[in-house]
Coordinates of C-alpha atoms and ligand atoms in Angstrom, one line a residue:
M1 CA 22.7 6.5 16.5
S2 CA 21.7 4.6 13.5
F3 CA 19.1 2.1 13.7
T4 CA 20.4 -1.5 12.6
I5 CA 17.9 -3.6 9.7
P6 CA 17.9 -7.6 10.5
E7 CA 18.6 -9.6 7.9
T8 CA 15.1 -11.7 8.8
M9 CA 12.1 -11.0 9.7
R10 CA 9.1 -12.8 10.4
A11 CA 6.0 -13.0 8.3
W12 CA 3.1 -14.5 7.5
Q13 CA 2.7 -16.4 4.2
V14 CA -0.6 -17.8 1.7
T15 CA 1.5 -21.7 2.4
T16 CA -1.8 -23.4 0.8
P17 CA -4.9 -21.4 0.0
G18 CA -7.8 -22.7 1.4
P19 CA -10.8 -22.1 3.7
I20 CA -9.6 -19.9 6.6
D21 CA -11.9 -22.5 9.0
G22 CA -10.7 -25.7 7.0
D23 CA -8.4 -28.6 8.6
K24 CA -5.0 -27.8 6.7
A25 CA -3.9 -23.7 7.6
P26 CA -3.8 -22.1 4.9
L27 CA -1.5 -18.9 6.7
E28 CA 1.7 -19.7 8.2
L29 CA 4.3 -17.4 10.5
V30 CA 7.6 -17.9 9.2
E31 CA 10.9 -16.8 9.0
K32 CA 11.8 -15.0 6.1
P33 CA 14.8 -12.5 5.3
V34 CA 14.4 -8.4 5.2
P35 CA 13.5 -7.7 1.7
V36 CA 15.8 -5.1 -0.6
P37 CA 14.5 -2.2 -2.4
N38 CA 14.6 -1.8 -5.4
V39 CA 15.6 0.9 -8.0
G40 CA 12.8 3.6 -6.7
E41 CA 12.1 1.7 -3.8
V42 CA 12.3 2.3 -0.2
L43 CA 12.0 -0.2 2.7
V44 CA 9.3 0.6 5.2
R45 CA 9.7 -0.8 9.2
V46 CA 5.5 -2.3 9.2
L47 CA 4.5 -0.3 12.5
T48 CA 0.3 -1.6 11.7
C49 CA -1.5 -3.5 8.6
G50 CA -5.1 -3.7 8.6
V51 CA -7.1 -6.6 8.1
C52 CA -9.0 -6.7 4.6
H53 CA -11.4 -8.7 2.9
T54 CA -9.1 -9.0 -0.5
D55 CA -6.9 -10.7 2.4
L56 CA -9.6 -13.3 3.0
H57 CA -9.8 -13.7 -0.9
V58 CA -6.4 -14.3 -1.3
T59 CA -6.0 -16.7 2.1
E60 CA -8.6 -19.0 1.3
G61 CA -7.7 -19.0 -2.9
D62 CA -11.3 -16.8 -4.0
L63 CA -8.5 -14.9 -6.4
P64 CA -5.9 -17.1 -8.4
V65 CA -2.9 -17.2 -7.2
H66 CA 0.3 -14.8 -8.1
K67 CA 2.5 -15.4 -6.0
S68 CA 3.0 -18.7 -4.5
H69 CA 3.5 -18.2 -0.7
V70 CA 2.8 -14.5 -0.7
T71 CA 2.7 -12.7 2.2
P72 CA -1.0 -11.3 2.0
G73 CA -1.8 -6.9 4.0
H74 CA -1.7 -4.1 1.6
E75 CA -3.1 -1.5 4.8
I76 CA 0.1 -0.9 5.0
V77 CA 1.6 2.2 8.1
G78 CA 5.4 2.3 8.2
E79 CA 8.3 3.9 8.9
V80 CA 10.8 4.1 6.0
V81 CA 14.5 3.1 8.0
K82 CA 16.4 2.4 4.1
L83 CA 16.0 4.5 0.8
G84 CA 16.4 2.2 -2.8
E85 CA 19.0 3.3 -4.9
S86 CA 17.8 7.0 -6.6
A87 CA 14.6 7.4 -4.2
N88 CA 14.5 10.7 -2.9
R89 CA 10.8 11.4 -1.8
F90 CA 10.8 10.3 1.3
K91 CA 13.5 10.5 4.1
I92 CA 14.5 7.8 6.5
G93 CA 12.0 8.2 9.9
D94 CA 9.5 8.9 7.1
R95 CA 6.1 7.5 8.5
I96 CA 4.6 6.5 5.5
G97 CA 1.3 4.5 4.0
I98 CA 0.7 1.5 1.6
P99 CA -1.7 0.4 -0.2
W100 CA -3.1 -2.1 -2.8
L101 CA -2.1 -0.7 -5.8
R102 CA 1.7 -1.3 -5.8
W103 CA 2.7 -0.4 -9.4
T104 CA 0.7 0.8 -12.4
C105 CA 3.2 1.1 -15.8
G106 CA 2.7 4.5 -17.2
V107 CA 2.5 3.8 -21.1
C108 CA -1.0 2.5 -21.5
E109 CA -3.8 4.1 -23.3
Y110 CA -5.9 3.9 -20.0
C111 CA -2.7 4.6 -17.6
R112 CA -1.9 7.8 -19.6
S113 CA -5.9 8.8 -19.9
G114 CA -6.3 9.1 -16.6
Q115 CA -7.9 5.8 -15.5
E116 CA -4.5 3.9 -13.9
N117 CA -6.5 1.3 -12.1
L118 CA -7.9 -0.7 -14.8
C119 CA -3.7 -0.3 -16.5
P120 CA -3.7 -4.4 -17.6
N121 CA 0.4 -4.5 -16.0
S122 CA -0.3 -3.3 -12.4
L123 CA 0.7 -5.1 -9.3
Y124 CA -0.9 -4.8 -6.2
T125 CA 0.8 -5.1 -2.2
G126 CA 0.0 -8.5 -0.4
W127 CA -1.4 -10.8 -4.7
D128 CA 1.5 -10.0 -7.1
H129 CA 3.6 -8.9 -4.0
D130 CA 5.1 -9.4 0.0
G131 CA 2.8 -7.3 1.6
G132 CA 2.3 -5.9 5.7
Y133 CA 1.4 -9.0 7.5
A134 CA 5.5 -9.0 8.3
E135 CA 8.0 -7.1 10.1
Y136 CA 8.8 -5.1 7.2
V137 CA 8.4 -4.8 3.4
T138 CA 9.1 -2.4 0.4
V139 CA 7.0 0.1 -2.0
P140 CA 7.8 2.0 -5.0
E141 CA 8.2 5.5 -3.6
G142 CA 5.4 7.0 -6.0
F143 CA 2.8 4.5 -4.9
A144 CA 3.3 5.0 -1.3
Y145 CA 1.2 8.3 1.0
R146 CA 2.0 10.3 3.2
I147 CA -0.1 9.9 6.4
P148 CA -1.9 12.9 7.4
D149 CA -0.1 13.5 11.2
Q150 CA -3.7 13.6 12.9
F151 CA -4.5 9.6 12.9
D152 CA -2.4 7.4 14.6
S153 CA -0.8 4.4 12.5
Q154 CA -3.8 1.9 14.0
T155 CA -6.6 4.2 13.0
A156 CA -5.0 5.7 10.0
A157 CA -4.1 1.7 8.7
P158 CA -8.1 1.3 6.9
L159 CA -7.9 4.3 5.6
L160 CA -5.2 2.7 3.4
C161 CA -7.6 0.2 1.6
A162 CA -11.4 0.5 3.1
G163 CA -11.4 4.6 2.5
I164 CA -9.9 4.7 -0.3
I165 CA -11.5 1.6 -2.3
G166 CA -15.2 2.9 -0.7
Y167 CA -14.5 6.3 -1.7
R168 CA -13.7 5.5 -5.0
A169 CA -17.1 3.4 -4.5
F170 CA -18.5 6.1 -4.0
L171 CA -17.1 8.3 -7.0
R172 CA -18.5 5.6 -8.9
A173 CA -21.7 5.5 -7.5
N174 CA -22.5 9.0 -8.5
V175 CA -24.6 10.4 -5.6
P176 CA -26.2 13.1 -6.4
A177 CA -25.8 16.6 -3.9
G178 CA -28.1 16.0 -1.0
G179 CA -29.1 12.2 -2.4
S180 CA -29.8 8.9 -1.1
L181 CA -27.3 6.6 -0.9
G182 CA -27.5 3.0 0.3
L183 CA -24.5 0.9 1.5
Y184 CA -25.0 -3.1 1.9
G185 CA -22.3 -4.3 4.2
F186 CA -21.5 -2.6 7.6
G187 CA -17.6 -3.6 7.4
G188 CA -13.8 -1.9 7.0
S189 CA -15.1 0.2 4.0
A190 CA -18.6 1.1 4.6
H191 CA -18.2 2.6 7.9
I192 CA -15.9 5.2 6.2
T193 CA -18.1 6.1 3.3
A194 CA -20.5 6.3 5.3
Q195 CA -19.0 8.9 7.3
I196 CA -17.8 10.7 3.6
A197 CA -21.3 10.6 2.9
I198 CA -22.9 12.0 5.9
D199 CA -20.1 14.6 6.7
Q200 CA -21.6 16.1 2.6
G201 CA -25.1 15.4 3.7
I202 CA -26.1 12.8 2.0
E203 CA -29.0 10.5 4.1
V204 CA -27.6 7.1 3.9
H205 CA -29.7 4.3 4.7
V206 CA -27.5 0.5 5.5
L207 CA -27.9 -3.1 5.1
T208 CA -26.0 -5.7 6.5
R209 CA -26.2 -8.9 8.7
G210 CA -25.0 -8.4 11.9
D211 CA -27.5 -7.0 14.6
D212 CA -24.3 -5.1 16.3
A213 CA -22.8 -3.5 12.5
K214 CA -26.6 -2.4 12.5
R215 CA -26.1 -0.5 16.2
F216 CA -23.0 0.6 15.1
A217 CA -24.3 2.2 12.0
L218 CA -27.0 3.9 13.5
K219 CA -24.9 5.8 15.8
L220 CA -22.2 6.0 13.1
G221 CA -25.7 8.8 12.0
A222 CA -26.7 6.5 9.3
K223 CA -30.7 7.1 8.5
S224 CA -31.7 3.1 8.6
A225 CA -30.3 -0.4 9.3
G226 CA -32.3 -3.6 7.8
G227 CA -30.8 -7.0 6.9
A228 CA -28.3 -6.5 3.7
Y229 CA -31.6 -9.1 1.9
D230 CA -34.5 -6.0 2.4
L231 CA -36.0 -2.9 0.1
P232 CA -34.1 0.0 1.1
P233 CA -37.6 2.1 3.0
V234 CA -37.3 4.4 0.6
K235 CA -36.0 4.3 -3.3
L236 CA -33.0 5.9 -3.3
D237 CA -30.5 8.0 -5.8
S238 CA -27.8 5.1 -5.2
A239 CA -26.3 2.2 -3.9
I240 CA -23.1 0.0 -2.9
I241 CA -22.2 -3.4 -2.1
F242 CA -19.2 -3.9 -0.2
A243 CA -20.5 -7.7 0.7
P244 CA -19.2 -10.2 -1.4
V245 CA -22.1 -11.6 -2.2
G246 CA -24.4 -11.7 -5.7
D247 CA -27.4 -12.7 -4.2
I248 CA -28.1 -8.9 -2.9
V249 CA -27.9 -7.7 -6.4
P250 CA -31.3 -8.3 -7.4
K251 CA -32.5 -6.9 -4.3
A252 CA -30.2 -3.7 -4.5
L253 CA -31.2 -3.2 -8.3
A254 CA -34.9 -3.1 -7.1
G255 CA -33.9 -0.6 -4.2
L256 CA -33.1 2.1 -6.8
K257 CA -34.5 5.3 -7.7
P258 CA -35.5 5.3 -11.7
G259 CA -32.0 5.8 -13.1
G260 CA -30.2 5.5 -10.1
T261 CA -27.1 3.8 -9.6
L262 CA -25.8 0.5 -7.9
A263 CA -21.9 0.3 -7.3
L264 CA -20.0 -3.1 -6.8
A265 CA -17.2 -2.9 -4.9
G266 CA -15.4 -6.2 -4.4
I267 CA -12.8 -7.6 -6.5
H268 CA -14.4 -11.1 -5.6
M269 CA -17.9 -11.6 -5.2
T270 CA -19.9 -14.8 -5.7
D271 CA -22.7 -15.5 -9.4
I272 CA -24.9 -12.5 -9.6
P273 CA -29.0 -14.4 -10.1
Q274 CA -30.4 -13.9 -12.9
L275 CA -32.3 -10.4 -13.4
N276 CA -35.2 -9.7 -14.4
Y277 CA -35.1 -6.6 -16.6
Q278 CA -38.2 -4.6 -15.4
A279 CA -36.9 -5.1 -12.2
A280 CA -33.6 -4.1 -12.4
I281 CA -32.2 -2.8 -15.1
F282 CA -35.1 -0.6 -17.4
H283 CA -35.6 2.7 -15.8
E284 CA -32.2 4.0 -17.0
K285 CA -30.9 2.1 -13.5
N286 CA -27.0 1.4 -13.6
L287 CA -25.1 -0.8 -12.5
T288 CA -21.1 -0.6 -12.7
S289 CA -17.9 -2.4 -10.5
V290 CA -15.1 -0.7 -8.6
E291 CA -11.8 -1.4 -9.5
S292 CA -9.3 -0.8 -7.5
N293 CA -8.1 3.2 -7.7
T294 CA -6.1 5.7 -8.6
R295 CA -3.7 7.4 -6.9
S296 CA -4.8 10.5 -7.2
N297 CA -8.4 9.0 -5.6
G298 CA -6.1 7.9 -2.7
E299 CA -4.8 11.3 -2.4
E300 CA -8.3 12.8 -2.4
F301 CA -9.5 10.5 0.4
L302 CA -6.8 11.3 2.3
R303 CA -7.4 14.9 2.3
L304 CA -10.7 14.5 3.1
A305 CA -10.9 12.2 5.7
D306 CA -8.3 14.4 7.2
R307 CA -10.4 17.7 6.5
L308 CA -13.7 15.5 8.0
D309 CA -11.9 14.1 10.8
I310 CA -13.1 10.8 9.7
T311 CA -12.6 8.3 12.2
P312 CA -12.5 4.6 11.4
E313 CA -13.4 2.4 14.1
T314 CA -10.3 -0.3 14.6
T315 CA -9.9 -2.8 17.2
A316 CA -6.4 -4.2 17.3
Y317 CA -4.8 -7.5 16.6
P318 CA -1.6 -8.7 17.6
F319 CA 0.7 -9.8 15.1
E320 CA 1.1 -12.9 15.8
R321 CA -2.6 -13.5 16.0
A322 CA -3.3 -12.6 11.7
D323 CA -4.8 -16.0 11.5
E324 CA -7.4 -15.7 14.1
A325 CA -8.2 -11.6 12.5
L326 CA -9.0 -13.0 9.1
R327 CA -11.2 -15.9 10.6
Y328 CA -13.3 -13.7 12.4
L329 CA -13.4 -11.4 9.1
S330 CA -14.9 -13.8 7.7
H331 CA -18.2 -14.9 10.2
G332 CA -19.2 -11.3 9.9
D333 CA -21.0 -9.5 11.7
I334 CA -17.8 -6.6 12.6
K335 CA -17.9 -3.5 14.2
G336 CA -14.7 -1.4 12.4
A337 CA -11.7 -2.8 10.9
C338 CA -9.6 -5.1 12.3
V339 CA -5.5 -4.1 12.4
L340 CA -2.5 -6.0 13.1
R341 CA 0.0 -4.4 15.7
I342 CA 3.6 -5.2 14.0
G343 CA 6.8 -2.6 15.1
E344 CA 5.2 -0.7 17.4
Ligands
ZN1 ZN1 -0.9 0.3 -17.4
ZN2 ZN1 -8.2 -4.1 0.5

């Protein structure tokens, strides 16, 4: 039995970037042609797509427009339905994951030194190229991942950005073995990162808005859960800010031990207020950011998630309600990650 690929598909597109709660809806559900895989790419029938905060930044215009009328979505689980010329890594029917990092040049100094996440020529799914809020999507085969069998397609979706980027943030935060880690914001990424850290014997303290998120953090094994602007109950070795809120930075730095590290995990953050040198930076505190991830971070994270039985908490939304899912995300107090069910 052969599967017939239709000529057109339903897809969401960012028609006019603007507030998700504004008068004019920034996102529209439209009919457009099914994309054709280029050399080295595969065409994927989308099963699920996670809803990430970056989709909100693309939709609301916090990130500059890279492709007009782009389809957001970069936590895509789907089934390979067509191979482009010379694509040979996957077979028809394979279930694969498509992440944020869509392509890197392979020849710049960063690509050649194992830091392809810093490649100035890199392209991103759902920003430079149409993403997974659609029935079909293409991907260069070298940038897709195999999904471990134990994860169903709804559970697997948030692993692909929330999980992978959270893991890179965790590496950047440089937590010592058996040390302590603060997580500011507790949405899709933080709740997966918390599990990775707790499984390794790290003491996790969560600082977030929303009572549901606090309760959820404690249930997952966090040692404490306080407000986003509170100081942690103990000085921390390391911290990660997942919330895109620069106002939290001075508090988070003040909550670190001497020599501690604060990693800012977001692609976008509001301005950081003026810092007091003594409180925020002196005592050799480290302040760093996180840009995307390398493919090897992604492969390593997915192996770890498989072995540690990481369980992302997800809330399913029908494809037709993607705008509602983004609105829900923008209002905070979320438990885990929202996932659009598309082709299941
Ligand atoms: Zn490069
Ligand atoms: Zn993302």
